[in-house]
GROMACS .gro file of C-alpha atoms in nm:
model
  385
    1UNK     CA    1   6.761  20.747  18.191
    2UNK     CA    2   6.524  20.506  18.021
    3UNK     CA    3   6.729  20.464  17.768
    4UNK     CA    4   7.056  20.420  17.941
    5UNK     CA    5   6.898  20.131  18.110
    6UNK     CA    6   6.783  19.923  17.843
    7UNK     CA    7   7.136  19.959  17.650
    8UNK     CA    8   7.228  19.874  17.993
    9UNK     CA    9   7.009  19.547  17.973
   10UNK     CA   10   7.101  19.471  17.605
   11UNK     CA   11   7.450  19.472  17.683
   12UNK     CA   12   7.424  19.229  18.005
   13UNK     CA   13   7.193  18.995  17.769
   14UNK     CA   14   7.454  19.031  17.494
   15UNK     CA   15   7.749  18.917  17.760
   16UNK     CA   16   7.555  18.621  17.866
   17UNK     CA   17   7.458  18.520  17.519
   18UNK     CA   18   7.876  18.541  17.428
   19UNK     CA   19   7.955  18.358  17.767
   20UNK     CA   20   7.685  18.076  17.715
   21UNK     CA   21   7.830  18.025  17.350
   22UNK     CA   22   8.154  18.051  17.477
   23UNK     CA   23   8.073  17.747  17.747
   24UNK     CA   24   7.940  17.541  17.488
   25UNK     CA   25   8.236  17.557  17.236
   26UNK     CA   26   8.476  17.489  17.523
   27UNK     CA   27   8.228  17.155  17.593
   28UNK     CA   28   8.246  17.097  17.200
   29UNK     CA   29   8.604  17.051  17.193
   30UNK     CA   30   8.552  17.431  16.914
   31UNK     CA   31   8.681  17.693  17.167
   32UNK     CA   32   8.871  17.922  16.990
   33UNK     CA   33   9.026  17.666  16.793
   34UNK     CA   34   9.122  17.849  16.408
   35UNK     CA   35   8.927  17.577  16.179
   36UNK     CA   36   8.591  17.662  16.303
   37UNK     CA   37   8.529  17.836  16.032
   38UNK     CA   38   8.512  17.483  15.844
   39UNK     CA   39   8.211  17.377  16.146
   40UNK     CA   40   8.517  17.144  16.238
   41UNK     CA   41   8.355  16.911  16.509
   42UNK     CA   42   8.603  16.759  16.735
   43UNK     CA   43   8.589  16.481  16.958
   44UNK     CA   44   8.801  16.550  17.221
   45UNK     CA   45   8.985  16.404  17.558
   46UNK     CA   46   8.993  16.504  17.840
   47UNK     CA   47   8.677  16.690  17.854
   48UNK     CA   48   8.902  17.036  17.994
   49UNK     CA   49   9.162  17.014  17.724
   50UNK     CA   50   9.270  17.380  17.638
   51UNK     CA   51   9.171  17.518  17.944
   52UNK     CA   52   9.299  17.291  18.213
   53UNK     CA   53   9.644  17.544  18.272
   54UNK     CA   54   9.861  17.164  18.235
   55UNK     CA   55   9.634  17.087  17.951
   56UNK     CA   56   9.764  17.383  17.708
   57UNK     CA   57   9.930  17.164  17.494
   58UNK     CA   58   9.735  16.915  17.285
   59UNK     CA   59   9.788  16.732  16.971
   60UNK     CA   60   9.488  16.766  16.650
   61UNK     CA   61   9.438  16.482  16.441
   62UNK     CA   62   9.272  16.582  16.084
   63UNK     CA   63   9.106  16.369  15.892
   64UNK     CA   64   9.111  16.287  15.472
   65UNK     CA   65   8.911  16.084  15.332
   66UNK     CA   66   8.939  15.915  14.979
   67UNK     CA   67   8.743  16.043  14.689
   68UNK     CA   68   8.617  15.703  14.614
   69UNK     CA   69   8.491  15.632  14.893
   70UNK     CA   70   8.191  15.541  14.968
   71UNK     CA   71   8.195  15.716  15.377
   72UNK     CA   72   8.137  16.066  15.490
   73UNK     CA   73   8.115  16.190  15.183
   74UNK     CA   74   7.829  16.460  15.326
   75UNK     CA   75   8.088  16.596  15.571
   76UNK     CA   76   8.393  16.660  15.316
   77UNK     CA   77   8.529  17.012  15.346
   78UNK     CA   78   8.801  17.073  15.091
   79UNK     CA   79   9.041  16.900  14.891
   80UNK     CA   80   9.360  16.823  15.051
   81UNK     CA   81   9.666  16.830  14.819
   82UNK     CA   82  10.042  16.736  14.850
   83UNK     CA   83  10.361  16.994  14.954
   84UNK     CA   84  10.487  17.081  14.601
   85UNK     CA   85  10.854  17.057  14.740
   86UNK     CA   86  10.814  16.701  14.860
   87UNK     CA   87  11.088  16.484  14.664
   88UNK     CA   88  10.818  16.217  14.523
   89UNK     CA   89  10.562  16.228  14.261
   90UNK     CA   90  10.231  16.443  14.311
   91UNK     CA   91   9.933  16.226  14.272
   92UNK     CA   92   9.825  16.423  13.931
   93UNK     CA   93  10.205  16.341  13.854
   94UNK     CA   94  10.167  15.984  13.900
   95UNK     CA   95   9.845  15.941  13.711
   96UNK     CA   96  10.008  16.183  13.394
   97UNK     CA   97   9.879  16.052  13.045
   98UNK     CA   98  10.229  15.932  12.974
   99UNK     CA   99  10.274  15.685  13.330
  100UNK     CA  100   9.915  15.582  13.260
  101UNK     CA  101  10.013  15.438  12.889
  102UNK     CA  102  10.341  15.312  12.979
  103UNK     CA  103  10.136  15.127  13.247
  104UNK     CA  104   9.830  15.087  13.013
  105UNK     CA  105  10.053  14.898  12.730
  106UNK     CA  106  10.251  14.704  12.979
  107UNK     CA  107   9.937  14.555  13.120
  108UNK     CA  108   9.791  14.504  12.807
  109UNK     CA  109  10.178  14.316  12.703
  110UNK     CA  110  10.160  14.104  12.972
  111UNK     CA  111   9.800  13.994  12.954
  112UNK     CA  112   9.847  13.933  12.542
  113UNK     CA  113  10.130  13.704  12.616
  114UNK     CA  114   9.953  13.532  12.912
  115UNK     CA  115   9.611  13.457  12.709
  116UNK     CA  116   9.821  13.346  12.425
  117UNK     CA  117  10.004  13.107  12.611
  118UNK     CA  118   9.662  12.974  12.737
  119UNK     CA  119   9.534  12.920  12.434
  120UNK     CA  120   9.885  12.706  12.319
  121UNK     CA  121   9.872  12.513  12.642
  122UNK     CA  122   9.480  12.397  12.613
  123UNK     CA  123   9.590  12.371  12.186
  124UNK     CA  124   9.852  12.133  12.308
  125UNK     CA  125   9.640  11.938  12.612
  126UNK     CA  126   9.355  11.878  12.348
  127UNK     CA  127   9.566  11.721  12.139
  128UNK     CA  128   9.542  12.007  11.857
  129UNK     CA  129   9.846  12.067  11.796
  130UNK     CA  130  10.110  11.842  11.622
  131UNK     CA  131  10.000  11.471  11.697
  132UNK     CA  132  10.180  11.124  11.662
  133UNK     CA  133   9.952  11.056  11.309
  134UNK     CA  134  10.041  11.287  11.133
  135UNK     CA  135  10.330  11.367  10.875
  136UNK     CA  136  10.566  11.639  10.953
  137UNK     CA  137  10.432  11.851  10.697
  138UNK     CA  138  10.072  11.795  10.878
  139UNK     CA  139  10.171  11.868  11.179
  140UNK     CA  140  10.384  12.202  11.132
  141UNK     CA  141  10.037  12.259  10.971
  142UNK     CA  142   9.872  12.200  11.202
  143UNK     CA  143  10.132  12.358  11.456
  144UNK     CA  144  10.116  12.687  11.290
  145UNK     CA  145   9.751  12.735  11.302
  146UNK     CA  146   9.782  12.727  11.655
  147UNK     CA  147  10.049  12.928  11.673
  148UNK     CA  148   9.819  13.211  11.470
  149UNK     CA  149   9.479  13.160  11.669
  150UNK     CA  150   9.730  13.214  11.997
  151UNK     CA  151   9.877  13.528  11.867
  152UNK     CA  152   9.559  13.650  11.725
  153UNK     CA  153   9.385  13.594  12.116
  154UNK     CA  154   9.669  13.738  12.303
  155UNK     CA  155   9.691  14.043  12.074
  156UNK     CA  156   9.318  14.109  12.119
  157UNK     CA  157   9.324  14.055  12.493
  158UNK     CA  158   9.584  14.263  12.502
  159UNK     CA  159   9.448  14.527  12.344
  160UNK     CA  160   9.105  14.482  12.580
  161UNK     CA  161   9.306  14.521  12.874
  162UNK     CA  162   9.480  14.825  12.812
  163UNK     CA  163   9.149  14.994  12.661
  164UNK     CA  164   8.999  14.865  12.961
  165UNK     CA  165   9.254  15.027  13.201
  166UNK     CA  166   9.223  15.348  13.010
  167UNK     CA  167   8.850  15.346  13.030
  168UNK     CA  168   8.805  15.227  13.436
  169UNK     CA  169   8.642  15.445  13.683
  170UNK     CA  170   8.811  15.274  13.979
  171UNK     CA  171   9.150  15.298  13.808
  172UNK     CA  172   9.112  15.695  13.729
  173UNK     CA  173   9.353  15.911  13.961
  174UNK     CA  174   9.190  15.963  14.297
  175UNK     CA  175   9.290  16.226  14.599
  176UNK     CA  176   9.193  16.319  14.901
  177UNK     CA  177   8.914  16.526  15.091
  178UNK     CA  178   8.952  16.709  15.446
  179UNK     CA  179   8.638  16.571  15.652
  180UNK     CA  180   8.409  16.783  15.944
  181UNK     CA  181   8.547  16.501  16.192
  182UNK     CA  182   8.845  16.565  16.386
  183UNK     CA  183   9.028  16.461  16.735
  184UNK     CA  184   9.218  16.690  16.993
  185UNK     CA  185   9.435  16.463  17.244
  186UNK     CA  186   9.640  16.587  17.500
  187UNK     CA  187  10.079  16.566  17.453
  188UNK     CA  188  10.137  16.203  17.573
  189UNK     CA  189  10.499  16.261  17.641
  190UNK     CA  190  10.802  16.499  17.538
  191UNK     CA  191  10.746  16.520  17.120
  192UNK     CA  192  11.027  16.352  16.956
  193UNK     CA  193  11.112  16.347  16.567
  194UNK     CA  194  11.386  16.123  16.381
  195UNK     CA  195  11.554  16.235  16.059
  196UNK     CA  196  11.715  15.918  15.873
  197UNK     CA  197  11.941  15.943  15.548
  198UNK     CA  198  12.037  15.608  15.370
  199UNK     CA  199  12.387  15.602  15.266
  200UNK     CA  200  12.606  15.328  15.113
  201UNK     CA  201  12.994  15.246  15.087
  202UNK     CA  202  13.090  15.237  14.758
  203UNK     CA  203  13.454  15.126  14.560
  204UNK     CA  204  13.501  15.280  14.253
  205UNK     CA  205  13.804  15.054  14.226
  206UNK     CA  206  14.182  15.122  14.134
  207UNK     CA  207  14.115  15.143  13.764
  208UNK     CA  208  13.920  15.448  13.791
  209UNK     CA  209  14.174  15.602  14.057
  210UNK     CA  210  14.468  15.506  13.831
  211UNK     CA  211  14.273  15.700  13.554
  212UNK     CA  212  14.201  16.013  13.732
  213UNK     CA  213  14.443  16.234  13.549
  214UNK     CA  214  14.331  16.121  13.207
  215UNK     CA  215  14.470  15.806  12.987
  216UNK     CA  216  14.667  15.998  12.783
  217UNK     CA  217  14.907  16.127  13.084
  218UNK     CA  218  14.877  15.766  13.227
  219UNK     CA  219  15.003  15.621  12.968
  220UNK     CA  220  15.311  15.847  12.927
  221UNK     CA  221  15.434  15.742  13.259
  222UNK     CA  222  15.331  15.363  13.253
  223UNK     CA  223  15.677  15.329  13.489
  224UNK     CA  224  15.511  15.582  13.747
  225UNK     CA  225  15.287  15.513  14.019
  226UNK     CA  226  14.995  15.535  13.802
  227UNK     CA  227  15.121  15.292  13.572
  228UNK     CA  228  15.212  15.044  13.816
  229UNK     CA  229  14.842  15.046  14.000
  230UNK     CA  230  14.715  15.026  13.655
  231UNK     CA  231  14.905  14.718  13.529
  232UNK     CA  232  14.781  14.545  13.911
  233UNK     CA  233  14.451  14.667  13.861
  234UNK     CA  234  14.424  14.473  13.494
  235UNK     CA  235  14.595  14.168  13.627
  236UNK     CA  236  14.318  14.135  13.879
  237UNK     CA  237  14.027  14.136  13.628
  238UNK     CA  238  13.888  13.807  13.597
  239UNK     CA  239  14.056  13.582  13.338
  240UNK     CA  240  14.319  13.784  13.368
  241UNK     CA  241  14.648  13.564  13.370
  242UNK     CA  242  14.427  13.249  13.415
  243UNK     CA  243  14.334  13.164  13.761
  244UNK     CA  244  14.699  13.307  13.878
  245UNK     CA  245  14.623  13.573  14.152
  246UNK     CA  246  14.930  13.745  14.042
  247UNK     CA  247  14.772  14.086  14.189
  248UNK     CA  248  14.777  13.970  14.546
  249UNK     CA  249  15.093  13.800  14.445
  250UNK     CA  250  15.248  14.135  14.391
  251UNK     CA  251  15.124  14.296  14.731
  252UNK     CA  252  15.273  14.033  14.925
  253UNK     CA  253  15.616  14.093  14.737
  254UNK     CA  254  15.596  14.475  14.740
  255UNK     CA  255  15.404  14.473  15.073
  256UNK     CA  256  15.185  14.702  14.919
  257UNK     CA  257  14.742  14.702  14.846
  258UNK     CA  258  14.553  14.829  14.582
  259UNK     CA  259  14.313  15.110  14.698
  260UNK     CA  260  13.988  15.066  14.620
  261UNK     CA  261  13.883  15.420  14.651
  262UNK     CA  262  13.606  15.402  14.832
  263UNK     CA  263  13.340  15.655  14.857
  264UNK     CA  264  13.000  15.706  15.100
  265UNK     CA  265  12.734  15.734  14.864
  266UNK     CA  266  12.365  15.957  14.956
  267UNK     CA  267  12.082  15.685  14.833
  268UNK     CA  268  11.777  15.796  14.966
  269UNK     CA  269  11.544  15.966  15.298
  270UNK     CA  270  11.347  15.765  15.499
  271UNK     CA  271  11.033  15.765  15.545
  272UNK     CA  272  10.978  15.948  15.919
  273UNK     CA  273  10.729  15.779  16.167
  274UNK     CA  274  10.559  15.857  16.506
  275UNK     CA  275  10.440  15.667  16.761
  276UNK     CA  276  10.189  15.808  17.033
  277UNK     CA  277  10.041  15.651  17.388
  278UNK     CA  278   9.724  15.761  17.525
  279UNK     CA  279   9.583  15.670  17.900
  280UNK     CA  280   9.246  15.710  17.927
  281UNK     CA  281   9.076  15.779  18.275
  282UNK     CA  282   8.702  15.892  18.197
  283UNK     CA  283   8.593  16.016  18.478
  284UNK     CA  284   8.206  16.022  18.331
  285UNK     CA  285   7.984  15.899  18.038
  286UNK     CA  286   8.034  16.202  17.844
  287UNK     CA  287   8.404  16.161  17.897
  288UNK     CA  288   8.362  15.762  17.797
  289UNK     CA  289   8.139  15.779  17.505
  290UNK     CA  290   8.391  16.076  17.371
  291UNK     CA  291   8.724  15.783  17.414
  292UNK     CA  292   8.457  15.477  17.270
  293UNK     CA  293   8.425  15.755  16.948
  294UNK     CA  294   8.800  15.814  16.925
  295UNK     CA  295   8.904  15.480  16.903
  296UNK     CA  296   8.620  15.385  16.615
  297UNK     CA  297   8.712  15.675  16.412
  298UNK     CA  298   9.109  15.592  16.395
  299UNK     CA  299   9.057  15.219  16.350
  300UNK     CA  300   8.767  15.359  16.109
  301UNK     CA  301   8.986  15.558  15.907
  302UNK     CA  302   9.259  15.347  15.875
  303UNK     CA  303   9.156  15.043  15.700
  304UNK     CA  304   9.116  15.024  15.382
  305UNK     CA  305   8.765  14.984  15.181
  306UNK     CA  306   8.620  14.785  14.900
  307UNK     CA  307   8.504  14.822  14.537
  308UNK     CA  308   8.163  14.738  14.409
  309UNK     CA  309   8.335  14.415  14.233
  310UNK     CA  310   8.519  14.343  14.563
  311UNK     CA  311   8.828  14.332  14.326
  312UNK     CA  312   9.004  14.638  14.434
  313UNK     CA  313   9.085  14.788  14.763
  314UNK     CA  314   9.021  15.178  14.818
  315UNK     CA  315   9.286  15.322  15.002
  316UNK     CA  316   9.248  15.379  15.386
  317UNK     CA  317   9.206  15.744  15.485
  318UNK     CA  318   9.521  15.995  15.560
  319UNK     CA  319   9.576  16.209  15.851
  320UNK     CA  320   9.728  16.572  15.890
  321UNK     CA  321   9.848  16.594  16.235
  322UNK     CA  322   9.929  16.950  16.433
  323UNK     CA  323  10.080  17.059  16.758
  324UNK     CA  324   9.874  17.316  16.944
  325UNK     CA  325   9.929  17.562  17.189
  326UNK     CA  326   9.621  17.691  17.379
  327UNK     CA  327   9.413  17.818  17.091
  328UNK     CA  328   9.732  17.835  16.797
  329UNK     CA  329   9.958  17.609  16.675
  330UNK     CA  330  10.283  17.550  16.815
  331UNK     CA  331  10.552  17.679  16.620
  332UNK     CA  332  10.847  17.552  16.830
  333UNK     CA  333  10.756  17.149  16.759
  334UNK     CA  334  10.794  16.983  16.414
  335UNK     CA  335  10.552  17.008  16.164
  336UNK     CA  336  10.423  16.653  16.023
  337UNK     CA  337  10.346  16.601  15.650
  338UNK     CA  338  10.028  16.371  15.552
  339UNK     CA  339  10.062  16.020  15.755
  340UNK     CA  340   9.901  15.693  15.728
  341UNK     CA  341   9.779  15.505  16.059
  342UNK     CA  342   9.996  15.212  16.038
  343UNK     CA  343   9.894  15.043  16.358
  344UNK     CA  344   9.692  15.056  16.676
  345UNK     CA  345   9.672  14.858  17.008
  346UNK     CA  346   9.375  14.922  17.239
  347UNK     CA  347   9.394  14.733  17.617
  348UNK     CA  348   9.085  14.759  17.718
  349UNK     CA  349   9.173  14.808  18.142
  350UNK     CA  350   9.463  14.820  18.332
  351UNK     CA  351   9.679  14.540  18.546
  352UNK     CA  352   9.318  14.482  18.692
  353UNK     CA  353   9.032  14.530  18.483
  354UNK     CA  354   8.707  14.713  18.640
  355UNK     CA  355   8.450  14.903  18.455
  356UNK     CA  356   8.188  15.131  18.522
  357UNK     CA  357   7.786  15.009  18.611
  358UNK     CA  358   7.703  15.011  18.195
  359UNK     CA  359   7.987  14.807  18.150
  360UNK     CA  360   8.220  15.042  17.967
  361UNK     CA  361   8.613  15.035  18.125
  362UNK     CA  362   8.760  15.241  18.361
  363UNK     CA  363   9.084  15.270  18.166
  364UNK     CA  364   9.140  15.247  17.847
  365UNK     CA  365   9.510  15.217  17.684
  366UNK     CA  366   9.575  15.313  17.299
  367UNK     CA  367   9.878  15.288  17.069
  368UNK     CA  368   9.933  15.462  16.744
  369UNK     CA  369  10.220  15.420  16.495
  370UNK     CA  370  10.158  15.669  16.203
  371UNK     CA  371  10.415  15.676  15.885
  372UNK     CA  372  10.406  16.013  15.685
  373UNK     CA  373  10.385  15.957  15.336
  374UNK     CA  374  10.641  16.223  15.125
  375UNK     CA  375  10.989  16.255  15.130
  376UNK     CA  376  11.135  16.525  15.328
  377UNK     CA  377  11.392  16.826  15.137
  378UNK     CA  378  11.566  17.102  15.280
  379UNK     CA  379  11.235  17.363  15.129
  380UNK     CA  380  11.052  17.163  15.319
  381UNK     CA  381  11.266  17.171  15.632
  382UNK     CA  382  11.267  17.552  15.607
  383UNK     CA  383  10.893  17.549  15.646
  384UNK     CA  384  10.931  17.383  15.981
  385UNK     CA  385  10.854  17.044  15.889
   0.00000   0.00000   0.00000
């Protein structure tokens, strides 16, 4: 009987301990949430999100963090790489040893030619080259010693920048780091995603449609159709004929046009971007401090910082954002790819502006624009994105 009763009491401690933790992790903004095995700590609003029953759905914005930088570098987690089936170049891509000479010897071109032109410009304002005194054969001398010493600079500058380049820490490739720090902020309105394709008209032009069975047939039949579009279609090449228009000369006889067989043409995908409103009511200091701490770590994260020299800037932190669903992610919303924070607008209070007794506002009203940064494809489309 003893016995039952103190598995009895270890089991009733053991509840409360699991309930207590429970409590706090809901508090935390860590309830359940799948990344707490990374000790993600969130920064959440409202204080009930995920277990408020019209708070289900929420929105969780991750944070990565450049490897130069200089900021949280204590709290980085793992490193954060692009989809492999975007359509653009993967940052190990872009920094390949082949992109980084091409680049390398055109910077070190440009700066030979730029440094030799210096030199011929100060040669010439110093009066060291050619000169009123002097006889022809003096001065082409004179001329040509100039021209050497410039050459001689810009090829040696040249070859200092581009060995310089090669050599730069702040120029190596740099990526990305998933930090502790994260936000959790309810659905501000029905999610809504835009897919954009860029296509243009082009005219291939009669020529080529006069030419589509071949010369040779063409040719053979130069009293045909064919031939008679091609014959208009060389008289209305420029020069063609002089300045007679004779091609629009013969439409308005035969009442007839060329066709300029004209095709849509697939250029490119956009870029998509989001925008997102927020409201915030706090309705107490925990809830205000935790809206004062969202809105310095976006406008934190997404400016941009600087280089020991102050010659470079470091890019501005990225953001994975994902749709959640209680305690998983939602599966029936778009996924997003990694986004930039392009903008943000904070109105600090309402149509009337009233804040609490330490001075902190009663509402607070945020805008963010974010703009993903790869290029969608139909693999990637297939993964839900």
């Amino acid at each position: 009987m003893a016995t039952a009763t103190t598995l009895k009491s270890i089991r009733d401690d053991a509840i409360k301990e699991y309930q207590a933790r429970n409590s706090e992790l809901r508090e935390s903004g860590l309830y359940n949430l799948d990344q707490n095995k990374f000790n993600v700590k969130i920064t959440q609003y409202p204080s009930d999100l995920q277990t408020a029953p019209n708070l289900k759905h929420y929105i969780l914005f991750n944070i990565n963090i450049r490897g130069k930088s200089k900021f949280n570098q204590e709290k980085t987690q793992f490193e954060v790489k692009r989809n492999p089936d975007a359509a653009g170049l993967s940052v190990a891509q872009m920094a390949s040893p082949t992109i980084r000479t091409a680049t390398e010897a055109a910077a070190g071109a440009t700066a030979g030619i730029a440094v030799s032109s210096l030199f011929k410009g100060a040669a010439s304002a110093f009066g060291l080259s050619g000169g009123k005194n002097l006889t022809p054969v003096a001065a082409a001398s004179r001329q040509a010693t100039v021209n050497v010493v410039s050459n001689t600079a810009g090829i040696v500058a040249g070859g200092l920048v581009a060995g310089g380049l090669d050599t730069s820490e702040i120029l190596k490739a740099d990526t990305t780091f998933r930090i502790s720090d994260a936000i959790a902020l309810y659905v501000d309105g029905p999610p809504t995603v835009k897919y954009s394709m860029n296509y243009a008209n082009k005219e291939l032009g009669t020529l080529l449609g006069a030419l589509k069975d071949g010369i040779g047939e063409n040719l053979m039949n130069l009293g045909g159709e064919s031939g008679s579009a091609l014959g208009a279609s060389l008289a209305k090449l420029p020069g063609a004929f002089g300045a007679a228009d004779v091609s629009s000369a013969l439409g308005i006889s035969s009442g007839t046009a060329l066709n300029p067989f004209k095709e849509t043409v697939f250029e490119s995908v956009d870029f998509r971007s989001f925008a997102f409103k927020y409201k915030f009511y706090p309705k107490n200091k925990t809830e205000s401090d935790a809206v004062h701490k969202i809105i310095q770590t976006f406008k934190f994260h997404m400016h941009p910082e600087m280089s020991d020299g102050k010659l470079f800037f470091i890019y501005p932190s990225e953001f994975n954002i994902t749709y959640y669903f209680g305690n998983e992610k939602n599966p029936y919303f778009h996924k997003f790819t990694t986004c930039v924070l392009e903008s943000m607008d904070v109105t600090y209070g309402g149509e009337q502006f009233s804040s609490f007794r330490d001075g902190s506002p009663t509402e607070i009203n945020m805008s963010l624009t974010f703009r993903e940064l790869e290029v969608l494809t139909k693999s990637m489309i297939n993964q839900g994105f």
